[in-house]
Tab-separated table of N, CA and C in Angstrom:
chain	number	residue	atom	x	y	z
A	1	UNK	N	0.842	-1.181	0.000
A	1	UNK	CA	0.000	0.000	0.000
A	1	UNK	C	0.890	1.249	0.000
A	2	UNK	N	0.553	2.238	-0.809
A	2	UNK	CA	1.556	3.208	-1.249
A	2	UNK	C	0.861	4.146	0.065
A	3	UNK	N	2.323	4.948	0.459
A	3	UNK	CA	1.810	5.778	1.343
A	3	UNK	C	1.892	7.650	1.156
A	4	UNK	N	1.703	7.517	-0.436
A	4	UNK	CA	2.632	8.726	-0.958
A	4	UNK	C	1.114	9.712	-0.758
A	5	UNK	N	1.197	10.583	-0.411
A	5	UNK	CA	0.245	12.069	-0.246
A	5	UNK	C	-0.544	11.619	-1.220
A	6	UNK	N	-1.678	11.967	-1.622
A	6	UNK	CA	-3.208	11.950	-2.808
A	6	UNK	C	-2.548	12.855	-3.689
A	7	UNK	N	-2.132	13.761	-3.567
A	7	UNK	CA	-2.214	15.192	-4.574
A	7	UNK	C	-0.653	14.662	-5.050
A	8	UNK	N	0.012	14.033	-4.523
A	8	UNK	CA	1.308	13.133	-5.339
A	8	UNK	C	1.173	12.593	-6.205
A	9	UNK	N	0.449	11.522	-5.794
A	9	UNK	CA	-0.072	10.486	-6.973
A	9	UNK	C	-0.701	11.424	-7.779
A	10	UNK	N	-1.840	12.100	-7.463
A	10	UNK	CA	-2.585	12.499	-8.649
A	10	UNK	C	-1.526	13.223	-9.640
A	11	UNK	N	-0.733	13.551	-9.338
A	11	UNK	CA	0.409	14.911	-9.889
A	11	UNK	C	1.297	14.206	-10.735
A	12	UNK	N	1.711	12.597	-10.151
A	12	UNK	CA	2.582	12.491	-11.196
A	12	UNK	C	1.682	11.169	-12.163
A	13	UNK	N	0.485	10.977	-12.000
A	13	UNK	CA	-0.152	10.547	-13.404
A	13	UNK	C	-0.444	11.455	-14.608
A	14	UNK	N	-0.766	12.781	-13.889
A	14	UNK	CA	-0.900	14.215	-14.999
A	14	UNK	C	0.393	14.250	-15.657
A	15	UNK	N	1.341	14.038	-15.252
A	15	UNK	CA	3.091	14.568	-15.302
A	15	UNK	C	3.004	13.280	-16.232
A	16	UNK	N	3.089	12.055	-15.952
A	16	UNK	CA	3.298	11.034	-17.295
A	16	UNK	C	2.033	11.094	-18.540
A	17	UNK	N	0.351	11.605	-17.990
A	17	UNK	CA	-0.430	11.667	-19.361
A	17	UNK	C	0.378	12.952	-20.122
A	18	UNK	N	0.666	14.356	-19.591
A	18	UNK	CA	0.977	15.224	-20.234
A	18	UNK	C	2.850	14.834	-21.053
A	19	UNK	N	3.110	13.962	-21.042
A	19	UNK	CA	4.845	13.608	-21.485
A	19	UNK	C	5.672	14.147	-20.787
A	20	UNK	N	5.192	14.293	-19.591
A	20	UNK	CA	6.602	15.083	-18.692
A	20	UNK	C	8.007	13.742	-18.477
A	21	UNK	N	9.166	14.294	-18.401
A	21	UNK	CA	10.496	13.415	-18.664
A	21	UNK	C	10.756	13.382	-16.991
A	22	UNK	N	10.365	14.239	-16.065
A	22	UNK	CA	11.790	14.444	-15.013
A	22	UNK	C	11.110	13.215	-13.636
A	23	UNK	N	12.185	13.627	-13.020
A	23	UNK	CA	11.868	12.872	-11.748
A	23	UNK	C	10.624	13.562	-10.510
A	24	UNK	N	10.067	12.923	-10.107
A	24	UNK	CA	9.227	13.852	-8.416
A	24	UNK	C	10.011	13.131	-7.627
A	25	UNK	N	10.448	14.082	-6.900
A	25	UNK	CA	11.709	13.475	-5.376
A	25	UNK	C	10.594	14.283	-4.215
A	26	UNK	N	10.491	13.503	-3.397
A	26	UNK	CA	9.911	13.895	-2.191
A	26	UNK	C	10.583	14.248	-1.030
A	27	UNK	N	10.716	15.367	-0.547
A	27	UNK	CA	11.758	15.952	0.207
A	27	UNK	C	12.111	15.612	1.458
A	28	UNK	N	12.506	15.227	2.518
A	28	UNK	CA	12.621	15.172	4.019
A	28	UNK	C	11.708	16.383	4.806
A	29	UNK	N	11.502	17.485	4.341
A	29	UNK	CA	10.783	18.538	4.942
A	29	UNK	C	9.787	19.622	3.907
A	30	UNK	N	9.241	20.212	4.500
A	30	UNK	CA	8.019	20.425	3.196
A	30	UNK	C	9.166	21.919	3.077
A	31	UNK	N	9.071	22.526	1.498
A	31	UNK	CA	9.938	23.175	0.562
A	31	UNK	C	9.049	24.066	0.447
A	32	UNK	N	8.298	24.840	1.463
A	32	UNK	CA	7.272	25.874	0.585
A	32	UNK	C	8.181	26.813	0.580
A	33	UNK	N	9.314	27.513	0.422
A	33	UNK	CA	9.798	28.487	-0.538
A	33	UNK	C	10.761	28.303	-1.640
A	34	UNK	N	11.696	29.053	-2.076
A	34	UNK	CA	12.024	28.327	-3.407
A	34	UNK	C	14.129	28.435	-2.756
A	35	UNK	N	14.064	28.961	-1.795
A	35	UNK	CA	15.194	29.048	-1.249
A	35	UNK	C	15.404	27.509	-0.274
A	36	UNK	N	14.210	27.021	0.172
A	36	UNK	CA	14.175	25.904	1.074
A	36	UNK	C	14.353	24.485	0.227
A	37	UNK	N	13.701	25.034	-1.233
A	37	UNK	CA	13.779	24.324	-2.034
A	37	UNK	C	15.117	24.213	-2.524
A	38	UNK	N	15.708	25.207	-2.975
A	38	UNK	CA	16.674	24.809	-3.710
A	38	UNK	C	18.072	24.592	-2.265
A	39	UNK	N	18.104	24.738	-1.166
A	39	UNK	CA	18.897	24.306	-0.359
A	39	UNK	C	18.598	22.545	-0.935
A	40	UNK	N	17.874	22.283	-0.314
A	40	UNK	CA	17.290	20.294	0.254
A	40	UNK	C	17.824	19.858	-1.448
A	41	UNK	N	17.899	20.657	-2.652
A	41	UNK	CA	17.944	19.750	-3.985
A	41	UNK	C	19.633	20.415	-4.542
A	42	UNK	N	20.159	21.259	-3.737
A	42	UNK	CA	21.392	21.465	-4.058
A	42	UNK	C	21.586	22.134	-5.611
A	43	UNK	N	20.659	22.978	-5.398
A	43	UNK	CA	20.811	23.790	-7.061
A	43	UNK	C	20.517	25.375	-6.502
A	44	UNK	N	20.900	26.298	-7.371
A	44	UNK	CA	20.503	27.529	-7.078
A	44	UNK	C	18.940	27.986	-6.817
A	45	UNK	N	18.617	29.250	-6.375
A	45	UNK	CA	17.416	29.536	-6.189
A	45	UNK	C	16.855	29.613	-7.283
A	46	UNK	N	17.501	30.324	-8.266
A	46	UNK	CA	17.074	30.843	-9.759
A	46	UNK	C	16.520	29.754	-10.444
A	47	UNK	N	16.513	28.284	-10.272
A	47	UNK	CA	16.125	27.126	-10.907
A	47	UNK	C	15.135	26.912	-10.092
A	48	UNK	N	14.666	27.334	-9.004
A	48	UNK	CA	13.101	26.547	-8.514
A	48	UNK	C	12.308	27.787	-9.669
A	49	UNK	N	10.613	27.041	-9.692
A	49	UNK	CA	10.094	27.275	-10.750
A	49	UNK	C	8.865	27.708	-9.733
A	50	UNK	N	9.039	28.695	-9.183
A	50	UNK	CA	7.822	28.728	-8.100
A	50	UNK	C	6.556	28.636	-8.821
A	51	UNK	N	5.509	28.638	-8.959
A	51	UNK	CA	3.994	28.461	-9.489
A	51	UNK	C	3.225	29.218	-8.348
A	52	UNK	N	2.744	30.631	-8.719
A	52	UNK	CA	2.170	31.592	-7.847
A	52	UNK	C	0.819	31.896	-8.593
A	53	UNK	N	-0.183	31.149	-7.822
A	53	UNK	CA	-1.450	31.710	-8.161
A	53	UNK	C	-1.713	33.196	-7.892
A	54	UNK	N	-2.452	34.050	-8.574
A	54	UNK	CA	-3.436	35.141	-8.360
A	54	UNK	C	-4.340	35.376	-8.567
A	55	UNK	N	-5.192	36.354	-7.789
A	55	UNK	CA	-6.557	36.398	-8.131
A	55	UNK	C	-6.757	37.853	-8.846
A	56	UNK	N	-7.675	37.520	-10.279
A	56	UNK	CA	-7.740	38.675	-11.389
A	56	UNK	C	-9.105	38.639	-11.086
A	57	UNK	N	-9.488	39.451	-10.560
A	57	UNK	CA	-11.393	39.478	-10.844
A	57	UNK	C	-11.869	38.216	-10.470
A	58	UNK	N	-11.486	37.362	-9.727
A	58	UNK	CA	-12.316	36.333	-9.414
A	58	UNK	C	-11.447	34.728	-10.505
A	59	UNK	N	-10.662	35.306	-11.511
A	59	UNK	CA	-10.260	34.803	-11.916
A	59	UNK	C	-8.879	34.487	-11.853
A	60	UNK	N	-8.754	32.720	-11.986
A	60	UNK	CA	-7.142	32.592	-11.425
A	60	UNK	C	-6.298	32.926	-12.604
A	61	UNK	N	-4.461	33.188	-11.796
A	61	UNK	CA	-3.949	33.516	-12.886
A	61	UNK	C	-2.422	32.544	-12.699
A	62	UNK	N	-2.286	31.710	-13.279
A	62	UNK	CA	-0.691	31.584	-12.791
A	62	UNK	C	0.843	31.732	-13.023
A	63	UNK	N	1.628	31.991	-12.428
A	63	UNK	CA	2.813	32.461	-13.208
A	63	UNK	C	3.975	31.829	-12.658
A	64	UNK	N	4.534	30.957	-13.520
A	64	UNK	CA	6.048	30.240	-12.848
A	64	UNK	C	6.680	31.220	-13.070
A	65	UNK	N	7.643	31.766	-12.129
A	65	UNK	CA	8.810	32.453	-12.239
A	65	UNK	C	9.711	31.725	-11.386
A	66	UNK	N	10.969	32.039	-11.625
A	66	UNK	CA	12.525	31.862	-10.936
A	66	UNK	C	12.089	32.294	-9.473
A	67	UNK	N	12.760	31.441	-8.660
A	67	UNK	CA	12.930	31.831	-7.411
A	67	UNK	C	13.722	33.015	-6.933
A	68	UNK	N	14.629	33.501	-8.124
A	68	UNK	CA	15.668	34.272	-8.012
A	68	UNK	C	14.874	35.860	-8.398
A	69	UNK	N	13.565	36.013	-8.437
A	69	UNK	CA	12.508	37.079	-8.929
A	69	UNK	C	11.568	36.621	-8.318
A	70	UNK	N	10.670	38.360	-7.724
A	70	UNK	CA	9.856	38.576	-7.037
A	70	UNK	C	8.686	39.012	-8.419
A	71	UNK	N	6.961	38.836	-8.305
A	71	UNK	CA	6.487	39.366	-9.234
A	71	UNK	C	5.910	40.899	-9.215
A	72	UNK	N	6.427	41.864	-10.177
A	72	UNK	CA	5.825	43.120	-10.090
A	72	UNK	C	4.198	43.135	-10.463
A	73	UNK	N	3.342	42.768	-9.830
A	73	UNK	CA	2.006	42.492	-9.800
A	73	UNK	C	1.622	43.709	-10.862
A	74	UNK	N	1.532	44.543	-10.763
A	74	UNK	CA	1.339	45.841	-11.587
A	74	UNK	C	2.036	45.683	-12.963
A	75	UNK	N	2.959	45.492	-13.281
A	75	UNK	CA	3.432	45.622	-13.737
A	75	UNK	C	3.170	44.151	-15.062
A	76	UNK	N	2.907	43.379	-14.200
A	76	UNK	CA	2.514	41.639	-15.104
A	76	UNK	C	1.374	42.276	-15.427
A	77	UNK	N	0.239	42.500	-14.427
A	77	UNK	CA	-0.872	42.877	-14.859
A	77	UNK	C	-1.362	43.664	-16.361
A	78	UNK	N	-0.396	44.823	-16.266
A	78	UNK	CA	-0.192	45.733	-17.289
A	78	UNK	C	0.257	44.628	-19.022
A	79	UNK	N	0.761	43.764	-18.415
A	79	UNK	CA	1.528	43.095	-19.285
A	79	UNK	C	0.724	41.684	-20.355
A	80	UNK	N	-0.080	41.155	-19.089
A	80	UNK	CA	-0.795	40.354	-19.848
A	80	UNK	C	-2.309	40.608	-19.987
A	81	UNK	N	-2.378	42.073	-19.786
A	81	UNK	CA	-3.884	42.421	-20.406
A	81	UNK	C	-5.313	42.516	-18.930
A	82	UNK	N	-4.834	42.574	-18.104
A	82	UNK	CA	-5.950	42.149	-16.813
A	82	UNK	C	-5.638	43.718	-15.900
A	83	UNK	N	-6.480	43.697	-15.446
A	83	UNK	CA	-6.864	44.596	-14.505
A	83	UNK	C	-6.116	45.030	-13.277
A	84	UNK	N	-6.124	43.694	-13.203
A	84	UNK	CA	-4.798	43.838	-11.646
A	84	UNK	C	-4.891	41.871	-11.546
A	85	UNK	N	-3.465	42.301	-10.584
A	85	UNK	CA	-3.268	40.484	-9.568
A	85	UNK	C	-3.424	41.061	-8.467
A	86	UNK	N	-3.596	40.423	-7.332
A	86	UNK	CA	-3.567	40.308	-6.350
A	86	UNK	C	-3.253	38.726	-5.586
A	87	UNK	N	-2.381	38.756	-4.004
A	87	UNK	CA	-2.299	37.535	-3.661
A	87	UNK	C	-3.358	36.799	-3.545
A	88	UNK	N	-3.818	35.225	-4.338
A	88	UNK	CA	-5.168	34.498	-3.727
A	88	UNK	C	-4.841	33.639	-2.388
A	89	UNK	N	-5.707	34.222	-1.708
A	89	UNK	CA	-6.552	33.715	-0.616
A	89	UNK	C	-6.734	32.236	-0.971
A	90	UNK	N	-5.901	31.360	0.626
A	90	UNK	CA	-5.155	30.000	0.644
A	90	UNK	C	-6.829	29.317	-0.161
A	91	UNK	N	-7.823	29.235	0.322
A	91	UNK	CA	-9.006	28.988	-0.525
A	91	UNK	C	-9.331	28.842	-2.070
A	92	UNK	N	-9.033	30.259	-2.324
A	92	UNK	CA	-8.873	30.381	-3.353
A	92	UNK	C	-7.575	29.639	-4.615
A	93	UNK	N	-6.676	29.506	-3.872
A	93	UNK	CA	-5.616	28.000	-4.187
A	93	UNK	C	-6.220	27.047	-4.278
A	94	UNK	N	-6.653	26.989	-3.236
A	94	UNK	CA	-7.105	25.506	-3.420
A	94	UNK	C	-8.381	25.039	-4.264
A	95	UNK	N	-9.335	25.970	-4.647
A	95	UNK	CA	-10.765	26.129	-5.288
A	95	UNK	C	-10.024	25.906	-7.255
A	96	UNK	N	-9.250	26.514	-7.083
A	96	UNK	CA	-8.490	26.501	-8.716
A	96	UNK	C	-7.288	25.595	-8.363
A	97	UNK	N	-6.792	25.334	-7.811
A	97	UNK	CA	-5.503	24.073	-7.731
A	97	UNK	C	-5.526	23.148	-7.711
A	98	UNK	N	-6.281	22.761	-6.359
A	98	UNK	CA	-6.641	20.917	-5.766
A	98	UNK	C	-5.322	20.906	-4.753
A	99	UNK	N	-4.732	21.973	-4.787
A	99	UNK	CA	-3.540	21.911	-3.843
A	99	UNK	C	-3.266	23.410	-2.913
A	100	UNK	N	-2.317	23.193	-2.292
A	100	UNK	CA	-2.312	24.057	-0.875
A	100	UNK	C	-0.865	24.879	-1.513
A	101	UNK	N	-1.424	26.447	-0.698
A	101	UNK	CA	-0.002	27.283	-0.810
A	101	UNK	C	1.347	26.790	-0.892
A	102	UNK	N	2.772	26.806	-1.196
A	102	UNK	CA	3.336	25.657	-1.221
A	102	UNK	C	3.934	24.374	-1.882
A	103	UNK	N	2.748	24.292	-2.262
A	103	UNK	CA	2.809	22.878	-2.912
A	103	UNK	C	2.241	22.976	-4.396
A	104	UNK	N	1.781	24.070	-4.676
A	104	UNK	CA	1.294	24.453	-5.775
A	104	UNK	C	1.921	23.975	-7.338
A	105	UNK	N	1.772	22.914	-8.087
A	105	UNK	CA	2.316	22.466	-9.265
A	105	UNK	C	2.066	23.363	-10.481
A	106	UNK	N	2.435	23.109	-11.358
A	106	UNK	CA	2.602	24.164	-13.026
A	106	UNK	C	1.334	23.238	-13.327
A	107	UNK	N	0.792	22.244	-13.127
A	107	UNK	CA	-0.468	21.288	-14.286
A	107	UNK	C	-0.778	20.517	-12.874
A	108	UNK	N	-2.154	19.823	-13.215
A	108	UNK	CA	-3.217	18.956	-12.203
A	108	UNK	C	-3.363	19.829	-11.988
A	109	UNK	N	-4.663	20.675	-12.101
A	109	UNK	CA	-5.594	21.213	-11.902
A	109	UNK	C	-6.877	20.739	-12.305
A	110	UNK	N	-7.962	21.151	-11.259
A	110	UNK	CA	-9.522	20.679	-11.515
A	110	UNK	C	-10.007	20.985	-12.936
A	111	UNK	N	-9.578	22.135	-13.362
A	111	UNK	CA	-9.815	23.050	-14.781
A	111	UNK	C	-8.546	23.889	-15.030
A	112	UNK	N	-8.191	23.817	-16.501
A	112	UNK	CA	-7.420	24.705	-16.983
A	112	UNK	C	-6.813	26.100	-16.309
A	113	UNK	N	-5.865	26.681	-16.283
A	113	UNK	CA	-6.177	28.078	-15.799
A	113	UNK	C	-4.532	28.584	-16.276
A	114	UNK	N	-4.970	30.008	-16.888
A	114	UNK	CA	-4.116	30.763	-17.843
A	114	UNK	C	-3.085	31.050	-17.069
A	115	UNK	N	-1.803	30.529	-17.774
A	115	UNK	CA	-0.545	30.235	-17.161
A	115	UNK	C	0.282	30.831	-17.837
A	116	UNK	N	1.022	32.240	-17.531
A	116	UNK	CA	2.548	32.264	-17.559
A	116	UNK	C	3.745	31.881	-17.175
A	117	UNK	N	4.861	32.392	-18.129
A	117	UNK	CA	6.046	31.830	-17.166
A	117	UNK	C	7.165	32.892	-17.342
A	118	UNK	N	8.091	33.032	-16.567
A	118	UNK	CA	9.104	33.878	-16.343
A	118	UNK	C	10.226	33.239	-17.552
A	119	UNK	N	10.554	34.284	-18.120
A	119	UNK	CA	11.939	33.563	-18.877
A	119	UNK	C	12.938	33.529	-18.700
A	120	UNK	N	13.450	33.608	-17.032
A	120	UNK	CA	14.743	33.600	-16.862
A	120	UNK	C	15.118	32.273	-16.481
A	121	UNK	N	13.776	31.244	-16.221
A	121	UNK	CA	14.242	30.035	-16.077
A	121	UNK	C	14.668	29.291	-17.203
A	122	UNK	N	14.721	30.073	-18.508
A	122	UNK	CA	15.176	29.499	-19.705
A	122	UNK	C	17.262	29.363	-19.337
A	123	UNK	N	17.757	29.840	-18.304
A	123	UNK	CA	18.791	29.824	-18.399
A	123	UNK	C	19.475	28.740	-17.473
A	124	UNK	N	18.730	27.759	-16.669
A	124	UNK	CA	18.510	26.574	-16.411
A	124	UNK	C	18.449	25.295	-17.285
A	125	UNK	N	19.233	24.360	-16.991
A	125	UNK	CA	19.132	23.049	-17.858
A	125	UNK	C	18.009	22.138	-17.502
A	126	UNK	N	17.784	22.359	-15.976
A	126	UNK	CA	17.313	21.966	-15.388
A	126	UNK	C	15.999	23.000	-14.251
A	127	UNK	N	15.079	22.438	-14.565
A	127	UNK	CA	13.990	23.875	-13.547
A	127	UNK	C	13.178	22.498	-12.317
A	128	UNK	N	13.314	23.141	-11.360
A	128	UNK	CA	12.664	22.161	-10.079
A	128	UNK	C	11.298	22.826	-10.131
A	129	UNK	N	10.137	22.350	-10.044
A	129	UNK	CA	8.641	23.080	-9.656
A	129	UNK	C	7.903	22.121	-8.491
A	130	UNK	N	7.197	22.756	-7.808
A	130	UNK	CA	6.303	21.506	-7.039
A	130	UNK	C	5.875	20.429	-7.410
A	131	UNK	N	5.282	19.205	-6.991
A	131	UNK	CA	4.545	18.709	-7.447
A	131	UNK	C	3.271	18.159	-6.415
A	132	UNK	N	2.538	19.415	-6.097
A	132	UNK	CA	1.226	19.113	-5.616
A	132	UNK	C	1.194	18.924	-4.364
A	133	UNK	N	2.297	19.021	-3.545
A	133	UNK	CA	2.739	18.805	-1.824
A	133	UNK	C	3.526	19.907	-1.816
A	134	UNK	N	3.906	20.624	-0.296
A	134	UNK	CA	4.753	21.447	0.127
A	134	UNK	C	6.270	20.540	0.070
A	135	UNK	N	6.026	19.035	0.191
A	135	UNK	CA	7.474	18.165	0.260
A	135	UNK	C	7.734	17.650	-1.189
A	136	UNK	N	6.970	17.926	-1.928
A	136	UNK	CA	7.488	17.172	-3.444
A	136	UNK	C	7.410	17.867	-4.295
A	137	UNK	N	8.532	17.581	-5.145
A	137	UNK	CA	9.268	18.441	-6.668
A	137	UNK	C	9.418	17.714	-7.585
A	138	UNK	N	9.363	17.999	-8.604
A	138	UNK	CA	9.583	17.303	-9.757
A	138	UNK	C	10.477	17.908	-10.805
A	139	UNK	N	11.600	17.449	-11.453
A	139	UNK	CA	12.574	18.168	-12.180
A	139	UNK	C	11.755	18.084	-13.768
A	140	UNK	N	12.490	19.341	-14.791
A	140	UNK	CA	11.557	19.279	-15.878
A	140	UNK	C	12.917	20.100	-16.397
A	141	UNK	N	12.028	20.690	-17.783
A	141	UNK	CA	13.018	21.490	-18.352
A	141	UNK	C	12.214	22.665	-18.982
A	142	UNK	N	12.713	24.089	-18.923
A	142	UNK	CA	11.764	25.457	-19.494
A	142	UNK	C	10.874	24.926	-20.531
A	143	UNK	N	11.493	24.464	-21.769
A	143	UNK	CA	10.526	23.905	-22.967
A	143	UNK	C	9.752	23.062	-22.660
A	144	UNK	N	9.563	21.749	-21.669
A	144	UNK	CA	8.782	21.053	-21.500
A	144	UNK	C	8.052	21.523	-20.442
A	145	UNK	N	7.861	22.415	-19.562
A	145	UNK	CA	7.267	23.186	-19.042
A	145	UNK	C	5.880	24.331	-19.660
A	146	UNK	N	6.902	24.798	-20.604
A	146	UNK	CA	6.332	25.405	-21.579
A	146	UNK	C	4.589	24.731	-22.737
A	147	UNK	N	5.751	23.451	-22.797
A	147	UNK	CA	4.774	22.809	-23.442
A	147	UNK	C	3.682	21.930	-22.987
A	148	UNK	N	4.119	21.413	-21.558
A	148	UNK	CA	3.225	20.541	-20.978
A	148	UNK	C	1.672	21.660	-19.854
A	149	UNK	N	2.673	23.115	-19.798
A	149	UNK	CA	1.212	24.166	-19.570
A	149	UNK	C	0.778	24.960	-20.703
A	150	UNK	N	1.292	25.000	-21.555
A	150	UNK	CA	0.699	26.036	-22.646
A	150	UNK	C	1.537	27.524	-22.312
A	151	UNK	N	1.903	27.716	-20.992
A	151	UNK	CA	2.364	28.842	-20.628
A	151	UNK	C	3.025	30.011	-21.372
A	152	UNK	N	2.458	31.028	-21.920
A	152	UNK	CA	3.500	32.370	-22.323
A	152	UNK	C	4.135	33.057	-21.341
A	153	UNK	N	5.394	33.211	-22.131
A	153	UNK	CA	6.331	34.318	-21.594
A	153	UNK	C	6.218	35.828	-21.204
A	154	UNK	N	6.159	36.210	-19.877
A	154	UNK	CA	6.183	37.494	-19.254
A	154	UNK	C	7.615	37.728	-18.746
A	155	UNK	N	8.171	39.143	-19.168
A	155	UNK	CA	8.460	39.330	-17.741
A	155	UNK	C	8.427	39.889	-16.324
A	156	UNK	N	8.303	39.165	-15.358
A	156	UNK	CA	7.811	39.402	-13.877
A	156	UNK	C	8.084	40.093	-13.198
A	157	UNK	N	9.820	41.064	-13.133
A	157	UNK	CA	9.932	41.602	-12.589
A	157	UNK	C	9.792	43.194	-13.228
């Protein structure tokens, strides 16, 4: 009997239907920032792939960026056409995710939801992102990232 978290499993059957290549390593301690993260996996900050929901009007928005960048909310906003971001309310994660602050993955979601991505993780061979737990990651690469969310390029800061 597997004893791996629900939102694990569910995360890495999405990760093999969508053709994802990398590994999910499950951490010794839960990784909710991208500095905690990239300590426990021994890579720079700039390679975690944080996945930061926001709330646009009721509507979610998400944006992988580098751990090594903060998002200019105003400034994305301006950028991909919306009104404003704002931080969503842990609820509101979870109502559009299926997962908790944290643990937040780039794909497995209940429904679709319009996804950017930062392009400085293009300078990575390798990009770490959640996978659906505050303790589990899964390695990938910018293009298959790219391709396995649909995600366009902003930039965040």
């Amino acid at each position: 009997m597997s004893t791996e978290h629900p939102s694990v499993t569910s995360f890495r059957d999405e990760l093999t239907r969508r053709g994802g290549t990398g590994d999910v390593v499950i951490l010794p301690d839960s990784a909710h920032t991208a500095a905690l993260a990239a300590a426990a996996l021994g890579c720079e900050v700039g390679a975690i792939a944080n996945s930061l929901l926001f709330d646009s009007d009721g509507e979610p928005v998400l944006i992988l960026t580098s751990g090594a960048h903060r998002v200019d909310t105003k400034a994305v906003a301006e950028r991909i056409g919306v009104a404003g971001l704002k931080r969503a309310a842990p609820e509101f994660v979870r109502r559009h995710t299926g997962q908790v602050i944290g643990g937040v993955s780039p794909l497995d979601h209940p429904a679709p939801v319009r996804t950017w991505i930062d392009p400085w993780l293009r300078r990575h061979d390798v990009v770490w992102a959640a996978a659906g737990h505050p303790a589990a990651v899964f390695s990938s690469t910018y293009d298959e990232l790219v391709a396995m969310t649909g995600a366009i390029e902003v930039q965040v800061d």
